[in-house]
Coordinates of C-alpha atoms and ligand atoms in Angstrom, one line a residue:
M1 CA 95.5 79.3 79.2
T2 CA 92.1 77.9 79.8
K3 CA 93.2 76.4 83.1
F4 CA 93.5 79.8 84.6
P5 CA 90.8 80.5 87.1
T6 CA 90.3 84.0 85.9
H7 CA 88.8 85.8 82.9
N8 CA 91.1 88.8 83.6
K9 CA 93.1 88.9 80.3
K10 CA 95.8 91.2 81.6
L11 CA 96.4 88.8 84.5
K12 CA 96.3 85.7 82.4
E13 CA 98.8 87.2 79.9
W14 CA 101.1 88.4 82.6
V15 CA 101.2 85.1 84.5
A16 CA 101.9 83.2 81.3
R17 CA 104.7 85.6 80.2
M18 CA 106.4 85.4 83.6
A19 CA 106.1 81.5 83.6
K20 CA 107.7 81.4 80.3
L21 CA 110.6 83.5 81.8
C22 CA 111.0 81.6 85.1
Q23 CA 110.2 78.1 83.7
P24 CA 108.4 76.6 86.6
E25 CA 107.5 73.0 86.7
D26 CA 103.8 73.9 87.4
I27 CA 101.6 76.7 88.4
V28 CA 99.3 76.7 91.5
W29 CA 96.8 79.4 92.2
I30 CA 96.4 80.2 95.9
N31 CA 92.6 80.2 96.7
G32 CA 92.9 80.9 100.4
S33 CA 91.2 77.6 101.5
D34 CA 92.2 75.7 104.7
T35 CA 92.7 72.6 102.6
Q36 CA 95.2 74.1 100.3
R37 CA 97.0 75.8 103.1
A38 CA 97.3 72.5 105.0
A39 CA 98.7 70.8 101.8
L40 CA 101.3 73.6 101.4
E41 CA 102.4 73.2 105.0
K42 CA 102.7 69.4 104.5
E43 CA 104.9 69.9 101.4
A44 CA 107.0 72.6 103.2
L45 CA 107.5 70.0 106.1
T46 CA 108.6 67.3 103.7
Q47 CA 111.0 69.6 101.9
S48 CA 112.4 70.8 105.2
E49 CA 111.4 74.3 104.5
L50 CA 109.4 74.3 107.8
I51 CA 109.8 72.5 111.1
Q52 CA 106.6 71.6 112.8
L53 CA 106.6 72.9 116.4
N54 CA 105.1 71.2 119.5
P55 CA 101.3 70.9 118.6
E56 CA 100.4 71.0 122.3
G57 CA 102.3 74.2 123.3
L58 CA 102.2 75.9 119.8
P59 CA 99.3 74.5 117.8
G60 CA 99.5 75.4 114.0
C61 CA 103.1 76.8 114.5
F62 CA 106.2 76.3 112.5
L63 CA 109.8 77.3 112.4
H64 CA 111.7 78.5 109.3
R65 CA 115.4 79.3 109.0
T66 CA 116.6 81.6 106.3
A67 CA 120.1 81.5 104.7
V68 CA 122.7 83.0 107.1
D69 CA 123.2 86.0 104.8
D70 CA 119.6 86.6 104.2
V71 CA 118.2 87.8 107.6
A72 CA 117.1 91.4 107.0
R73 CA 116.0 93.8 104.4
T74 CA 118.9 94.6 102.0
E75 CA 118.6 98.4 101.5
H76 CA 121.7 98.6 99.3
L77 CA 120.1 96.1 96.9
T78 CA 116.7 97.8 96.9
F79 CA 116.0 100.2 94.0
I80 CA 113.4 102.6 92.8
C81 CA 113.4 102.3 89.0
T82 CA 111.8 105.3 87.4
K83 CA 112.4 106.9 83.9
K84 CA 114.1 109.9 85.5
K85 CA 116.6 109.6 88.4
H86 CA 115.1 112.8 89.7
T87 CA 111.7 111.1 90.4
A88 CA 113.5 108.6 92.8
G89 CA 115.3 111.6 94.5
P90 CA 118.6 111.8 96.4
T91 CA 117.7 109.4 99.2
N92 CA 116.9 106.3 97.1
N93 CA 119.0 103.9 95.0
W94 CA 118.0 104.3 91.4
M95 CA 118.2 102.2 88.3
A96 CA 116.8 103.0 84.8
P97 CA 113.8 100.7 84.3
Q98 CA 115.2 99.0 81.1
A99 CA 118.5 98.3 82.6
A100 CA 116.9 97.0 85.8
Y101 CA 114.5 94.7 83.9
K102 CA 117.5 93.4 81.8
K103 CA 119.7 92.8 84.9
A104 CA 117.0 91.0 86.8
K105 CA 115.7 89.0 83.8
A106 CA 119.1 87.3 83.6
I107 CA 118.6 86.0 87.1
F108 CA 114.9 85.2 86.7
R109 CA 115.4 83.2 83.5
G110 CA 114.8 79.6 84.4
A111 CA 115.0 80.4 88.0
M112 CA 112.0 78.3 89.0
R113 CA 113.0 75.2 87.0
G114 CA 111.9 72.1 89.0
R115 CA 109.8 74.3 91.3
T116 CA 106.2 75.2 91.5
M117 CA 105.1 78.8 90.8
Y118 CA 102.5 80.1 93.2
V119 CA 100.0 82.7 92.0
I120 CA 98.9 84.7 95.0
P121 CA 96.0 87.2 94.4
F122 CA 96.0 89.4 97.5
S123 CA 94.2 92.5 98.7
M124 CA 95.9 95.1 100.9
G125 CA 92.8 96.4 102.8
P126 CA 89.4 94.8 103.0
V127 CA 88.5 93.3 99.6
G128 CA 86.5 95.8 97.6
S129 CA 87.0 98.9 99.9
R130 CA 88.0 102.1 98.2
F131 CA 91.0 102.2 100.5
S132 CA 92.4 98.9 99.3
K133 CA 94.8 98.0 96.6
I134 CA 95.1 94.6 94.8
G135 CA 98.4 92.8 94.1
V136 CA 99.2 89.4 92.7
E137 CA 102.5 87.8 93.8
L138 CA 104.2 85.1 91.7
T139 CA 106.7 83.3 93.8
D140 CA 108.5 79.9 93.9
S141 CA 108.6 79.9 97.8
R142 CA 106.1 78.0 99.9
Y143 CA 107.3 80.1 102.9
V144 CA 106.2 83.3 101.1
A145 CA 102.8 81.8 100.1
L146 CA 102.2 80.7 103.7
N147 CA 103.3 84.1 105.1
M148 CA 101.2 86.0 102.6
L149 CA 98.1 84.0 103.7
V150 CA 98.7 85.4 107.2
M151 CA 99.7 89.0 106.3
T152 CA 97.2 89.7 103.6
R153 CA 93.7 88.8 102.4
A154 CA 94.7 86.2 99.7
G155 CA 92.7 83.9 97.4
E156 CA 89.4 83.4 95.8
A157 CA 87.6 86.6 96.9
V158 CA 90.4 88.7 95.4
L159 CA 90.3 86.9 92.1
R160 CA 86.5 87.7 91.9
Q161 CA 87.2 91.2 92.6
L162 CA 89.8 91.1 89.7
E163 CA 86.9 90.2 87.4
K164 CA 85.6 93.6 88.2
E165 CA 88.6 95.8 88.3
D166 CA 91.8 95.5 86.2
N167 CA 94.2 97.3 88.4
F168 CA 96.7 95.3 90.3
T169 CA 100.4 95.5 91.2
R170 CA 102.4 92.8 89.4
C171 CA 104.7 91.3 92.0
L172 CA 107.3 88.8 90.8
H173 CA 109.5 86.9 93.3
S174 CA 111.9 84.1 93.0
K175 CA 114.3 82.7 95.6
A176 CA 116.5 81.8 92.6
Q177 CA 119.8 80.6 94.2
L178 CA 119.4 82.8 97.3
D179 CA 122.7 84.3 96.3
I180 CA 123.4 87.8 97.8
N181 CA 125.4 88.6 94.7
K182 CA 122.3 87.9 92.6
R183 CA 119.9 89.6 94.8
L184 CA 117.7 92.6 93.7
I185 CA 114.6 94.2 95.1
L186 CA 113.3 96.4 92.3
H187 CA 110.4 98.8 92.2
F188 CA 108.8 100.2 89.0
P189 CA 106.2 102.7 90.3
E190 CA 105.5 103.9 86.9
D191 CA 104.7 100.3 85.8
N192 CA 102.9 99.3 89.1
T193 CA 105.4 96.5 89.2
I194 CA 107.8 94.9 91.8
W195 CA 110.5 92.3 90.9
S196 CA 112.3 90.6 93.9
V197 CA 114.9 88.0 93.3
G198 CA 117.6 86.1 95.3
S199 CA 116.2 86.5 98.8
G200 CA 113.9 84.7 101.1
Y201 CA 113.6 87.2 104.0
G202 CA 110.4 88.9 105.0
G203 CA 110.6 92.5 104.0
N204 CA 112.4 91.6 100.7
V205 CA 109.8 88.9 99.6
L206 CA 106.5 89.4 101.2
L207 CA 105.8 92.0 98.5
G208 CA 102.6 93.1 99.9
K209 CA 104.3 94.7 102.9
K210 CA 107.1 97.2 102.4
C211 CA 107.3 96.9 98.6
L212 CA 103.6 97.5 97.8
S213 CA 102.1 98.9 100.8
L214 CA 104.8 101.6 101.3
R215 CA 107.1 102.1 98.3
I216 CA 104.5 101.6 95.5
A217 CA 101.6 102.8 97.6
S218 CA 103.4 106.0 98.6
Y219 CA 103.8 106.7 94.9
L220 CA 100.0 106.0 94.2
G221 CA 99.1 108.1 97.3
L222 CA 100.8 111.1 95.8
R223 CA 98.9 110.8 92.6
E224 CA 95.6 110.0 94.4
H225 CA 95.9 112.4 97.3
W226 CA 96.3 109.9 100.1
L227 CA 99.2 108.8 102.5
A228 CA 100.8 105.5 102.7
E229 CA 102.9 105.5 106.0
H230 CA 105.2 103.4 108.2
M231 CA 102.9 103.9 111.2
L232 CA 101.1 101.9 113.8
I233 CA 97.3 102.6 114.5
M234 CA 95.8 102.3 117.9
G235 CA 92.6 103.1 119.6
I236 CA 92.6 104.4 123.1
E237 CA 89.4 103.9 124.9
E238 CA 89.0 106.7 127.3
P239 CA 87.3 106.4 130.7
N240 CA 84.0 107.6 129.2
G241 CA 83.9 104.8 126.7
H242 CA 84.8 107.1 123.7
I243 CA 87.6 105.8 121.5
E244 CA 90.3 108.1 120.0
Y245 CA 92.6 106.8 117.4
I246 CA 96.3 107.8 116.9
A247 CA 98.8 106.9 114.2
A248 CA 102.5 106.8 115.1
A249 CA 105.7 106.6 113.0
F250 CA 108.8 105.4 114.7
P251 CA 111.8 103.9 112.7
S252 CA 112.3 100.2 112.4
A253 CA 112.9 98.6 115.8
C254 CA 111.9 101.7 117.8
G255 CA 108.7 100.4 119.3
K256 CA 105.7 100.5 117.0
T257 CA 104.6 96.9 117.7
N258 CA 105.0 97.4 121.5
L259 CA 103.0 100.6 121.6
A260 CA 100.2 99.4 119.3
M261 CA 99.1 96.8 121.8
L262 CA 100.2 98.1 125.2
V263 CA 98.4 97.0 128.3
P264 CA 97.6 100.0 130.6
P265 CA 99.6 100.3 133.8
E266 CA 97.5 99.6 136.9
G267 CA 97.5 103.3 137.9
L268 CA 95.6 104.2 134.6
K269 CA 93.7 101.0 134.2
V270 CA 91.6 101.9 137.2
K271 CA 90.5 105.0 135.5
G272 CA 89.0 102.9 132.8
Y273 CA 91.6 103.0 129.9
R274 CA 91.8 100.2 127.3
I275 CA 93.7 99.8 124.1
W276 CA 92.4 98.6 120.8
T277 CA 95.1 97.5 118.3
V278 CA 94.5 98.4 114.6
G279 CA 97.9 97.9 113.0
D280 CA 101.5 97.8 114.1
D281 CA 103.5 98.8 110.9
I282 CA 101.5 100.4 108.1
S283 CA 98.9 103.1 107.8
W284 CA 97.0 104.1 104.8
M285 CA 95.1 107.4 105.4
R286 CA 92.6 109.4 103.3
V287 CA 90.7 112.6 103.8
D288 CA 87.1 111.6 104.0
S289 CA 83.8 113.6 103.2
D290 CA 83.8 114.9 106.9
G291 CA 87.2 116.6 106.2
A292 CA 89.0 114.3 108.7
L293 CA 91.8 111.9 108.2
W294 CA 90.8 108.3 108.2
A295 CA 93.1 105.4 108.4
I296 CA 93.3 101.6 107.7
N297 CA 95.8 98.9 108.4
P298 CA 96.2 97.2 105.0
E299 CA 97.6 94.1 106.5
T300 CA 96.0 91.2 108.4
G301 CA 99.2 89.9 110.2
F302 CA 102.1 91.1 112.4
F303 CA 105.6 90.5 111.2
G304 CA 107.2 91.3 114.5
V305 CA 110.6 91.3 116.2
A306 CA 111.0 88.3 118.5
P307 CA 113.9 89.3 120.8
G308 CA 112.7 91.1 123.8
T309 CA 109.2 90.0 123.5
N310 CA 107.9 88.7 126.8
S311 CA 105.0 88.9 129.2
E312 CA 106.4 92.0 130.9
T313 CA 107.1 94.0 127.7
N314 CA 104.2 92.8 125.5
P315 CA 101.8 90.4 127.1
N316 CA 99.3 90.9 124.2
M317 CA 102.0 89.6 121.7
V318 CA 102.9 86.7 123.9
E319 CA 99.2 85.7 123.7
T320 CA 99.1 86.4 119.9
I321 CA 101.9 84.0 119.0
R322 CA 100.6 80.9 120.8
K323 CA 99.1 79.6 117.8
N324 CA 99.0 79.6 113.9
T325 CA 102.4 81.6 113.9
I326 CA 105.5 81.1 111.7
F327 CA 108.7 81.8 113.5
T328 CA 111.8 82.7 111.5
N329 CA 115.3 82.4 112.8
V330 CA 114.6 81.7 116.5
L331 CA 116.1 79.0 118.7
L332 CA 114.4 75.6 118.6
K333 CA 114.2 73.9 122.0
D334 CA 114.4 70.2 122.7
D335 CA 110.6 70.1 123.3
K336 CA 110.0 71.6 119.9
T337 CA 109.0 74.9 121.4
V338 CA 111.0 78.1 120.6
W339 CA 113.0 80.7 122.5
W340 CA 114.9 84.0 121.8
E341 CA 117.0 86.3 123.9
G342 CA 114.6 88.2 126.2
A343 CA 111.9 85.6 126.1
D344 CA 109.7 84.5 129.1
G345 CA 111.1 81.8 131.4
E346 CA 114.6 80.4 132.1
I347 CA 117.3 80.4 129.5
P348 CA 117.1 77.0 128.0
S349 CA 119.9 74.6 128.8
G350 CA 120.3 73.7 125.1
G351 CA 118.7 73.7 121.6
I352 CA 119.4 74.4 118.0
D353 CA 120.3 78.0 117.2
W354 CA 118.9 80.1 114.2
Q355 CA 121.7 78.7 112.1
G356 CA 120.8 75.2 112.7
R357 CA 123.7 74.5 115.0
P358 CA 123.7 72.8 118.4
W359 CA 123.5 75.7 121.1
K360 CA 123.9 76.0 124.8
P361 CA 124.2 79.0 127.0
G362 CA 127.7 80.4 127.4
L363 CA 129.0 79.5 123.9
K364 CA 131.3 82.2 122.5
E365 CA 131.9 83.3 119.0
A366 CA 135.5 83.4 117.8
N367 CA 135.5 87.2 118.7
G368 CA 134.5 86.4 122.2
R369 CA 131.0 87.6 122.0
P370 CA 128.1 85.2 123.1
V371 CA 126.6 83.1 120.4
L372 CA 122.9 84.1 120.1
G373 CA 120.2 81.5 120.1
A374 CA 118.0 83.6 118.0
H375 CA 119.0 86.2 115.3
P376 CA 118.6 89.8 116.6
N377 CA 116.2 90.4 113.7
S378 CA 114.3 87.0 114.2
R379 CA 110.6 87.5 113.6
F380 CA 107.2 85.9 113.9
T381 CA 104.3 86.0 111.5
A382 CA 101.0 85.9 113.3
P383 CA 97.3 86.9 112.5
V384 CA 96.2 90.2 113.9
A385 CA 93.0 88.4 114.8
N386 CA 94.9 86.3 117.4
C387 CA 95.7 89.5 119.3
P388 CA 93.6 89.9 122.5
S389 CA 93.5 93.7 122.0
V390 CA 92.6 93.6 118.2
S391 CA 90.3 96.3 117.2
F392 CA 86.6 95.4 116.2
R393 CA 87.1 97.9 113.3
L394 CA 89.7 96.0 111.4
E395 CA 87.4 95.0 108.6
Q396 CA 85.6 98.3 108.6
H397 CA 86.1 99.5 105.0
H398 CA 86.1 103.1 106.2
G399 CA 89.0 102.7 108.7
V400 CA 89.2 104.8 111.9
P401 CA 89.3 108.6 112.3
I402 CA 92.8 109.9 113.4
S403 CA 93.0 112.4 116.1
A404 CA 96.7 112.7 116.5
I405 CA 99.8 111.8 114.5
V406 CA 103.0 111.0 116.5
F407 CA 106.5 111.0 115.4
G408 CA 109.4 109.6 117.4
G409 CA 112.9 108.2 117.4
R410 CA 115.7 107.2 119.8
R411 CA 117.3 110.5 121.0
Q412 CA 119.6 110.2 124.0
Y413 CA 119.5 113.8 125.0
L414 CA 117.8 116.1 122.6
A415 CA 114.0 115.6 122.3
P416 CA 111.8 115.8 125.4
L417 CA 109.5 113.0 126.3
V418 CA 106.7 114.6 124.3
Y419 CA 106.0 117.9 122.6
E420 CA 103.1 119.2 120.5
T421 CA 103.8 121.0 117.3
F422 CA 102.3 124.4 116.7
N423 CA 100.3 123.5 113.5
W424 CA 100.3 121.1 110.6
Q425 CA 103.2 122.7 108.7
H426 CA 105.3 122.8 111.9
G427 CA 104.3 119.2 112.4
V428 CA 105.5 118.2 109.0
F429 CA 108.8 119.9 109.8
A430 CA 109.0 117.7 113.0
G431 CA 108.4 114.6 110.9
A432 CA 110.8 115.7 108.1
T433 CA 113.6 116.2 110.6
M434 CA 113.0 113.0 112.6
A435 CA 116.3 111.2 113.5
S436 CA 117.4 108.2 115.6
E437 CA 120.7 107.8 117.5
R438 CA 122.5 104.5 118.1
T439 CA 121.9 103.3 121.6
A440 CA 124.1 103.1 124.8
A441 CA 127.1 101.6 122.9
Q442 CA 127.6 104.8 121.2
V443 CA 127.5 107.1 124.2
G444 CA 129.9 109.9 123.6
E445 CA 129.6 110.0 119.9
L446 CA 126.9 112.7 120.2
G447 CA 125.7 114.1 116.9
Q448 CA 125.9 110.8 115.3
V449 CA 122.3 110.8 114.2
R450 CA 120.6 108.9 111.3
R451 CA 117.9 111.0 109.6
D452 CA 114.8 109.0 109.0
P453 CA 112.0 111.4 108.1
M454 CA 108.6 110.1 109.0
A455 CA 110.4 106.7 109.5
M456 CA 110.0 106.5 105.7
L457 CA 113.6 106.9 104.6
P458 CA 113.9 103.3 103.3
F459 CA 110.3 103.2 102.1
C460 CA 109.5 106.3 100.2
G461 CA 108.9 105.2 96.6
Y462 CA 109.7 108.6 95.1
N463 CA 111.6 111.9 95.7
M464 CA 111.3 112.7 99.3
A465 CA 111.2 116.4 98.6
D466 CA 107.9 115.8 96.8
Y467 CA 106.9 113.6 99.7
F468 CA 107.3 116.6 102.0
R469 CA 105.3 118.7 99.6
H470 CA 102.6 116.0 99.6
W471 CA 102.3 116.0 103.4
L472 CA 102.0 119.9 103.4
N473 CA 99.3 119.7 100.7
M474 CA 97.4 117.0 102.6
G475 CA 97.1 119.4 105.6
K476 CA 95.4 121.9 103.3
R477 CA 92.8 119.3 102.2
M478 CA 91.6 118.7 105.7
A479 CA 89.0 120.7 107.6
K480 CA 90.4 119.6 110.9
P481 CA 93.8 118.1 110.5
P482 CA 95.1 115.8 113.3
K483 CA 97.5 117.5 115.8
I484 CA 101.1 116.4 115.3
F485 CA 103.3 115.4 118.2
H486 CA 106.7 114.1 118.9
V487 CA 107.7 111.6 121.4
N488 CA 111.1 110.2 122.6
W489 CA 111.0 107.2 125.1
F490 CA 114.8 106.9 124.9
R491 CA 116.2 109.9 126.9
T492 CA 119.1 108.8 129.0
D493 CA 120.9 110.0 132.1
E494 CA 124.7 110.5 132.3
K495 CA 125.3 106.9 132.8
G496 CA 123.3 106.0 129.6
E497 CA 120.3 104.5 131.5
F498 CA 116.8 105.3 130.2
L499 CA 115.1 108.0 132.2
W500 CA 111.6 106.9 131.2
P501 CA 110.4 103.3 132.0
G502 CA 108.6 103.2 128.6
F503 CA 106.3 100.2 127.4
R504 CA 103.0 100.3 129.2
E505 CA 104.0 103.6 131.1
N506 CA 103.9 105.3 127.7
L507 CA 100.1 105.6 128.0
R508 CA 100.7 108.4 130.4
V509 CA 102.1 110.4 127.6
L510 CA 99.2 109.2 125.1
E511 CA 96.7 110.5 127.9
W512 CA 98.3 114.0 127.7
I513 CA 98.3 113.9 123.9
L514 CA 94.5 113.2 123.9
D515 CA 94.0 115.8 126.6
R516 CA 95.7 118.4 124.3
C517 CA 93.6 117.1 121.3
N518 CA 90.5 117.8 123.4
A519 CA 91.7 121.1 124.9
R520 CA 91.5 119.7 128.4
V521 CA 94.9 120.9 129.5
G522 CA 97.2 123.9 128.9
A523 CA 100.8 123.6 128.0
S524 CA 104.1 125.3 128.2
K525 CA 105.1 127.2 125.0
T526 CA 108.8 126.6 124.1
A527 CA 111.0 127.3 121.1
I528 CA 110.3 123.8 119.7
G529 CA 106.6 123.4 120.5
Y530 CA 104.2 122.9 123.4
V531 CA 105.6 120.9 126.4
P532 CA 103.4 119.5 129.2
Y533 CA 103.3 121.0 132.6
Q534 CA 104.5 118.2 134.9
A535 CA 101.2 118.3 136.8
D536 CA 99.3 117.3 133.7
I537 CA 101.0 113.9 133.3
D538 CA 99.2 111.4 135.5
M539 CA 101.9 109.6 137.5
T540 CA 99.7 107.5 139.7
G541 CA 101.4 104.4 140.5
L542 CA 104.8 105.3 138.9
D543 CA 107.6 106.3 141.2
L544 CA 110.2 108.4 139.3
A545 CA 113.0 109.8 141.3
P546 CA 112.7 113.4 142.1
G547 CA 113.7 115.7 139.1
V548 CA 113.5 112.9 136.5
L549 CA 110.3 114.1 134.9
E550 CA 111.6 117.6 134.9
K551 CA 114.7 116.3 133.1
L552 CA 112.5 114.3 130.6
L553 CA 110.6 117.4 129.7
E554 CA 113.6 119.8 129.4
V555 CA 114.3 121.7 126.1
R556 CA 117.8 122.8 125.8
K557 CA 118.3 125.6 123.4
D558 CA 122.0 124.9 123.0
N559 CA 121.4 121.3 121.9
W560 CA 118.7 122.3 119.5
L561 CA 120.9 125.0 117.9
E562 CA 123.5 122.2 117.4
E563 CA 120.7 120.0 115.9
L564 CA 119.9 122.8 113.3
K565 CA 123.2 121.9 111.7
G566 CA 122.2 118.4 110.9
I567 CA 118.9 119.4 109.7
K568 CA 120.4 122.0 107.4
K569 CA 122.8 119.4 106.0
F570 CA 120.0 116.9 105.4
F571 CA 117.6 119.5 103.9
S572 CA 120.4 120.8 101.5
Q573 CA 120.6 117.6 99.5
F574 CA 117.1 118.2 98.2
K575 CA 118.4 121.5 96.6
K576 CA 115.7 123.6 95.1
D577 CA 113.1 120.8 95.4
L578 CA 112.7 121.2 99.2
P579 CA 109.4 123.0 99.9
C580 CA 110.1 126.6 101.1
E581 CA 107.7 126.1 103.9
L582 CA 110.3 123.7 105.4
W583 CA 113.1 126.2 105.2
Q584 CA 110.7 128.7 106.6
E585 CA 110.1 126.4 109.6
Y586 CA 113.9 126.0 110.0
K587 CA 114.4 129.8 110.2
T588 CA 111.7 130.5 112.5
L589 CA 112.8 127.6 114.8
R590 CA 116.4 129.2 114.7
E591 CA 114.9 132.6 115.5
R592 CA 112.9 131.2 118.5
L593 CA 115.9 129.4 119.8
K594 CA 118.1 132.5 119.5
S595 CA 115.5 134.8 121.2
H596 CA 115.8 135.2 124.9
E597 CA 112.2 134.3 126.0
Ligands
GTP601 P1 109.7 97.1 113.0 O1 108.9 95.8 113.0 O2 111.2 96.8 112.6 O3 109.1 98.1 112.2 O4 109.9 97.6 114.6 P2 108.9 98.3 115.6 O5 108.9 99.7 115.4 O6 107.6 97.6 115.6 O7 109.6 98.0 117.0 P3 109.2 97.0 118.1 O8 108.0 97.4 118.8 O9 109.4 95.6 117.7 O10 110.4 97.4 119.3 C1 111.8 97.2 119.0 C2 112.6 97.2 120.4 O11 112.4 98.5 120.9 C3 112.1 96.3 121.4 O12 112.9 95.1 121.4 C4 112.3 97.0 122.7 O13 113.4 96.7 123.3 C5 112.4 98.4 122.3 N1 111.3 99.2 122.9 C6 110.0 99.2 122.5 N2 109.3 100.1 123.2 C7 110.1 100.7 124.1 C8 110.0 101.6 125.1 O14 108.9 102.3 125.4 N3 111.1 102.0 125.8 C9 112.3 101.4 125.6 N4 113.3 101.8 126.4 N5 112.5 100.5 124.6 C10 111.4 100.1 123.9
SPV602 C1 110.9 96.8 109.3 O1 112.1 96.6 109.1 O2 110.5 98.1 109.5 C2 109.9 95.8 109.4 C3 110.4 94.4 109.1 O3 108.8 96.0 109.7 S1 110.3 94.1 107.4 O4 109.0 93.6 106.9 O5 111.4 93.0 107.1 O6 110.7 95.3 106.6
MN603 MN1 108.4 98.1 110.0

């Protein structure tokens, strides 16, 4: 045990015990040095785990392909393992800890034979900040090690911190046989432990991300009075130079990354607006001594969706992924650059698709659908520091003060472009009743909504009824809680076309939100909240057809009364655990909708 580069007894013992279980050929401690990273990259190239991309066009960039049935988070194989089922609540898969350990042990036993076990000490948040949490991931995947080096602060500095503090999340991962029938993503919040086996896909295996920073952290946040949320964080520099920060929760693939780094439209840019990106996926928030809510992005990288990323939708991301980026499941072009559906430039005449097969445009699957070059959930892993709009406060151990919290989802017809909730409790209700509809393909199947409260349905590490209670309590801890808003970029017309152009134009809505936070404009009081007066949304340089903005801001009582049914059904599953404040909000909303104002 003397060869371990740490004095931390708990860490040494745990690594030794897990090595005994998994039987790796050797153990390598990740120190975070460039030399070690380069060596890992070289080995990964030799083993065909990575493909080197064109060093001129894409310096320091690699391509990785996952197994064909290992391309997204597997929520049905993801479990919260608490002593009591009730602690996990009705919305999580649950397994008893003993049974879970036993089941996974059978898969982990000897799983690393002939492979190296990498020990990755990592910090979510700046090393040593009181916002931060330390984890140590053991993995037999070089791809995981290399991704963790982008996504987290990993290596020597964290080990040194672990000489001072003993608290860390034990994260064990093995690819094992990459067999979907022997795949388990297990969380033991009561043991501060994560076990993931049988997968090589991002959210399942980069254990600092969804597993630690949301599922385990949400559980810690409940105990320690803070919030771990599926939110982007962005700074909006106003014309006078003052920067206001907002945090926004949208479900997966509903636009967090795009909003976090938007480039102002010309019409607003001339006023002096500028965006500062703090984070695109996860926000940890605490009440500080000033009674306000402060947030950090615990990550140091983006793990973003590739398809649809181009210079029009997201120029800052196009710039970000030009170097030191790991691409997963995209198309490889003949010139060793990459492509995906909705990328810049022309559709390539050929290449190798995400499954490693020869590809050319026009190929059809057996079912007649086009063969995709890149998987729809293909991703890139890139350092936040590469982003032209990166905030200068990323390393600030204190984080940034949050002026507004924004919830949103895809709603074809229900939710207006934006509304402001009446107060914190009503805002929590708006978050708890968040939902997203399927897109144009499902037009007509109205009412088919998937509830995803606070965009946390797949990520809350405990009973969501307690999570709602925690949100309510957090409001009481703040002298000046942020205002809570709801947005919907996805309202459609009768033909299923989006009414709002979205993307950079969303800044017009953010401007109104900040105007409301600073009491600069009035608003129209409706049954669901405050909705903008049309004249208060700056439309300079944006030509919307007459009547469209009115339609975007419309609140239809009949639709909302219908919506109440879905809310009631969703709330009912929590039985007596649901905070009565949320039923109270439900009732007062119904009363407001039924009144004739
Ligand atoms: P995760 O990484 O899965 O958490 O996703 P995300 O929330 O970061 O979503 P992302 O920004 O990657 O956007 C997903 C998709 O939403 C994109 O491919 C866009 O097509 C679409 N999208 C993003 N913003 C807008 C918008 O303002 N309007 C419209 N119509 N579509 C948008
Ligand atoms: C999401 O699905 O919300 C993601 C991608 O951000 S993953 O890290 O795979 O969860
Ligand atoms: Mn996400």
